[in-house]
CSV table of C-alpha atoms in Angstrom, one decimal:
chain,number,residue,atom,x,y,z
L,88,UNK,CA,3.6,7.5,11.3
L,89,UNK,CA,0.2,6.6,9.7
L,90,UNK,CA,-1.8,3.9,11.4
L,91,UNK,CA,-4.8,2.5,10.0
L,92,UNK,CA,-8.0,-0.2,11.5
L,93,UNK,CA,-11.8,-0.4,10.9
L,94,UNK,CA,-14.6,-2.3,12.2
L,95,UNK,CA,-14.0,-1.4,16.1
L,96,UNK,CA,-17.5,-1.6,16.6
L,97,UNK,CA,-17.2,-0.3,20.2
L,98,UNK,CA,-20.1,-0.9,22.1
L,99,UNK,CA,-21.7,-4.2,19.5
L,100,UNK,CA,-22.4,-7.1,21.8
L,101,UNK,CA,-23.0,-8.5,18.9
L,102,UNK,CA,-20.3,-8.6,17.2
L,103,UNK,CA,-18.7,-10.6,20.2
L,104,UNK,CA,-20.7,-13.0,19.2
L,105,UNK,CA,-20.6,-13.2,15.1
L,106,UNK,CA,-17.4,-12.4,15.1
L,107,UNK,CA,-16.2,-14.9,17.7
L,108,UNK,CA,-14.1,-12.0,19.2
L,109,UNK,CA,-11.6,-13.2,22.2
L,110,UNK,CA,-13.1,-10.3,24.8
L,111,UNK,CA,-15.9,-11.7,27.8
L,112,UNK,CA,-17.8,-8.2,27.4
L,113,UNK,CA,-18.4,-4.8,25.4
L,114,UNK,CA,-16.5,-3.6,27.6
L,115,UNK,CA,-13.0,-5.4,28.1
L,116,UNK,CA,-13.7,-5.4,24.3
L,117,UNK,CA,-14.2,-1.7,23.9
L,118,UNK,CA,-10.9,-1.4,26.8
L,119,UNK,CA,-8.6,-3.8,25.3
L,120,UNK,CA,-9.1,-2.7,21.5
L,121,UNK,CA,-8.8,1.0,22.4
L,122,UNK,CA,-5.7,0.1,24.7
L,123,UNK,CA,-4.1,-1.8,21.6
L,124,UNK,CA,-4.2,1.3,20.1
L,125,UNK,CA,-2.7,3.6,22.3
L,126,UNK,CA,0.1,1.0,22.8
L,127,UNK,CA,1.3,1.3,19.2
L,128,UNK,CA,-0.4,4.7,18.2
L,129,UNK,CA,1.8,8.0,18.9
L,130,UNK,CA,-0.6,11.0,20.2
L,131,UNK,CA,1.2,12.8,17.3
L,132,UNK,CA,1.2,9.9,14.5
L,133,UNK,CA,-1.6,9.8,12.4
L,134,UNK,CA,-4.9,7.6,12.6
L,135,UNK,CA,-7.2,6.7,9.9
L,136,UNK,CA,-10.9,4.8,11.5
L,137,UNK,CA,-12.4,2.9,8.0
L,138,UNK,CA,-16.0,2.8,9.2
L,139,UNK,CA,-17.9,1.5,11.9
L,140,UNK,CA,-16.0,2.8,14.7
L,141,UNK,CA,-18.9,2.2,17.2
L,142,UNK,CA,-22.6,0.3,17.0
L,143,UNK,CA,-25.6,1.9,18.2
L,144,UNK,CA,-24.0,3.6,21.0
L,145,UNK,CA,-25.6,7.2,22.1
L,146,UNK,CA,-23.6,10.0,21.2
L,147,UNK,CA,-21.8,10.9,24.9
L,148,UNK,CA,-20.6,7.4,24.7
L,149,UNK,CA,-18.9,7.4,21.7
L,150,UNK,CA,-17.7,10.8,22.1
L,151,UNK,CA,-16.2,9.4,25.8
L,152,UNK,CA,-14.3,6.3,23.4
L,153,UNK,CA,-13.4,8.7,21.0
L,154,UNK,CA,-11.5,10.6,23.9
L,155,UNK,CA,-9.6,7.8,25.5
L,156,UNK,CA,-7.8,7.4,22.0
L,157,UNK,CA,-4.5,9.4,22.8
L,158,UNK,CA,-3.8,10.1,19.0
L,159,UNK,CA,-4.6,13.5,18.3
L,160,UNK,CA,-4.6,13.2,14.3
L,161,UNK,CA,-7.9,10.8,13.8
L,162,UNK,CA,-10.0,10.7,10.5
L,163,UNK,CA,-13.1,9.0,10.5
L,164,UNK,CA,-13.5,7.0,7.1
L,165,UNK,CA,-17.9,6.5,7.1
L,166,UNK,CA,-18.9,2.8,7.4
L,167,UNK,CA,-22.6,1.3,7.8
L,168,UNK,CA,-22.2,2.3,11.3
L,169,UNK,CA,-21.4,5.9,12.0
L,170,UNK,CA,-23.6,8.5,12.7
L,171,UNK,CA,-23.6,12.4,10.8
L,172,UNK,CA,-20.7,13.3,12.5
L,173,UNK,CA,-20.5,16.6,10.4
L,174,UNK,CA,-23.3,18.0,11.8
L,175,UNK,CA,-22.5,21.1,13.6
L,176,UNK,CA,-24.4,20.2,16.7
L,177,UNK,CA,-22.5,16.9,17.3
L,178,UNK,CA,-19.0,17.4,19.2
L,179,UNK,CA,-16.2,18.0,16.7
L,180,UNK,CA,-13.9,14.9,17.6
L,181,UNK,CA,-12.3,14.2,14.3
L,182,UNK,CA,-9.6,16.0,12.5
L,183,UNK,CA,-11.9,15.4,9.3
L,184,UNK,CA,-14.7,12.5,8.2
L,185,UNK,CA,-14.6,11.3,5.1
L,186,UNK,CA,-16.6,8.7,2.5
L,187,UNK,CA,-13.4,8.3,0.8
L,188,UNK,CA,-9.9,9.7,1.0
L,189,UNK,CA,-7.0,9.0,-1.2
L,190,UNK,CA,-3.3,9.8,0.3
L,191,UNK,CA,-0.7,11.2,-2.8
L,192,UNK,CA,2.1,8.5,-3.4
L,193,UNK,CA,5.1,10.5,-1.8
L,194,UNK,CA,3.9,9.3,1.4
L,195,UNK,CA,3.4,5.7,0.8
L,196,UNK,CA,7.2,5.3,-0.6
L,197,UNK,CA,5.6,6.0,-4.1
L,198,UNK,CA,2.1,4.5,-3.6
L,199,UNK,CA,-1.0,6.1,-3.3
L,200,UNK,CA,-3.4,5.0,-0.5
L,201,UNK,CA,-6.8,4.8,-1.6
L,202,UNK,CA,-9.4,4.1,1.3
L,203,UNK,CA,-13.0,3.5,2.1
L,204,UNK,CA,-14.8,1.9,4.6
L,205,UNK,CA,-16.4,-0.9,1.2
L,206,UNK,CA,-13.5,-2.5,-0.2
L,207,UNK,CA,-13.7,-2.1,-4.3
L,208,UNK,CA,-13.0,-3.7,-7.0
L,209,UNK,CA,-11.5,-1.3,-9.1
L,210,UNK,CA,-9.8,2.6,-7.8
L,211,UNK,CA,-8.2,5.2,-8.7
L,212,UNK,CA,-4.9,4.1,-9.6
L,213,UNK,CA,-5.1,0.6,-9.4
L,214,UNK,CA,-3.7,-0.1,-12.7
L,215,UNK,CA,-0.3,1.9,-11.3
L,216,UNK,CA,0.4,0.8,-7.9
L,217,UNK,CA,-2.1,2.1,-5.7
L,218,UNK,CA,-3.4,0.2,-2.6
L,219,UNK,CA,-6.9,0.2,-1.5
L,220,UNK,CA,-7.2,0.1,1.8
L,221,UNK,CA,-10.9,-0.9,3.4
L,222,UNK,CA,-12.4,-2.6,6.5
L,223,UNK,CA,-16.2,-3.9,6.2
L,224,UNK,CA,-16.1,-7.4,5.7
L,225,UNK,CA,-14.5,-8.3,8.8
L,226,UNK,CA,-11.9,-11.5,7.3
L,227,UNK,CA,-10.6,-13.7,10.1
L,228,UNK,CA,-6.6,-13.7,9.9
L,229,UNK,CA,-4.8,-12.5,7.2
L,230,UNK,CA,-5.9,-14.9,4.8
L,231,UNK,CA,-8.5,-12.7,2.3
L,232,UNK,CA,-5.3,-10.2,2.5
L,233,UNK,CA,-3.0,-13.2,1.9
L,234,UNK,CA,-4.6,-14.4,-1.0
L,235,UNK,CA,-4.5,-10.8,-2.6
L,236,UNK,CA,-0.6,-10.9,-2.5
L,237,UNK,CA,-0.2,-14.4,-3.2
L,238,UNK,CA,-2.2,-14.6,-6.3
L,239,UNK,CA,0.3,-14.4,-9.8
L,240,UNK,CA,-1.1,-10.8,-10.1
L,241,UNK,CA,-0.9,-9.2,-7.0
L,242,UNK,CA,-3.7,-7.0,-6.1
L,243,UNK,CA,-2.8,-4.0,-4.1
L,244,UNK,CA,-6.2,-4.5,-1.7
L,245,UNK,CA,-5.7,-4.8,2.5
L,246,UNK,CA,-8.8,-5.3,5.2
L,247,UNK,CA,-7.5,-2.9,7.7
L,248,UNK,CA,-10.5,-4.3,10.0
L,249,UNK,CA,-9.6,-5.1,13.4
L,250,UNK,CA,-10.8,-8.9,12.9
L,251,UNK,CA,-7.8,-9.0,10.4
L,252,UNK,CA,-5.0,-8.0,12.1
L,253,UNK,CA,-5.2,-9.8,15.7
L,254,UNK,CA,-7.2,-6.6,16.6
L,255,UNK,CA,-4.5,-3.7,16.5
L,256,UNK,CA,-3.8,-1.2,14.3
L,257,UNK,CA,-1.7,-1.8,11.1
L,258,UNK,CA,0.9,0.6,10.4
L,259,UNK,CA,1.6,2.2,6.5
L,260,UNK,CA,5.1,0.3,6.7
L,261,UNK,CA,3.5,-3.1,7.7
L,262,UNK,CA,1.1,-2.8,4.8
L,263,UNK,CA,4.1,-1.9,2.2
L,264,UNK,CA,6.2,-4.8,3.9
L,265,UNK,CA,3.4,-6.7,3.0
L,266,UNK,CA,3.3,-6.6,-0.4
L,267,UNK,CA,7.3,-5.8,-0.7
L,268,UNK,CA,7.2,-2.7,-0.9
């Protein structure tokens, strides 16, 4: 199973207030976000985090938080607040680190999945049904996603961020189902 999330902002005290997240403290947010991932995502599933895993945390603390996620196959698509995880002196806690990634149509019922932390107006395969997955905008609820889906000509772009998805990761099948695919 493939899962997606973004904008965890683990360790970020500002995000609690800026986004009115329903957690009493950063420690509670860190714990509940990781628990939600572990409840949905199995150790042998594939998880894509589309940016902003942590915010201004010491490297050792970011590593400890990643180690609490049971899934072994985790790819980080770098966002604004993600450090240089490719430095050889940094612990290798990710299966892969990218700025942008595409998944071939064979893994999503014939639809290419295009991933970036940042939403795009146009992307590879957009005219052929490719789905853009992103974070960054911290939309609340599925308002932004529903607006993309409910147009006369839907835009296959989906915000996988925590704030848009009840603070839980979203599966490939949920995204395809959302668009009726």
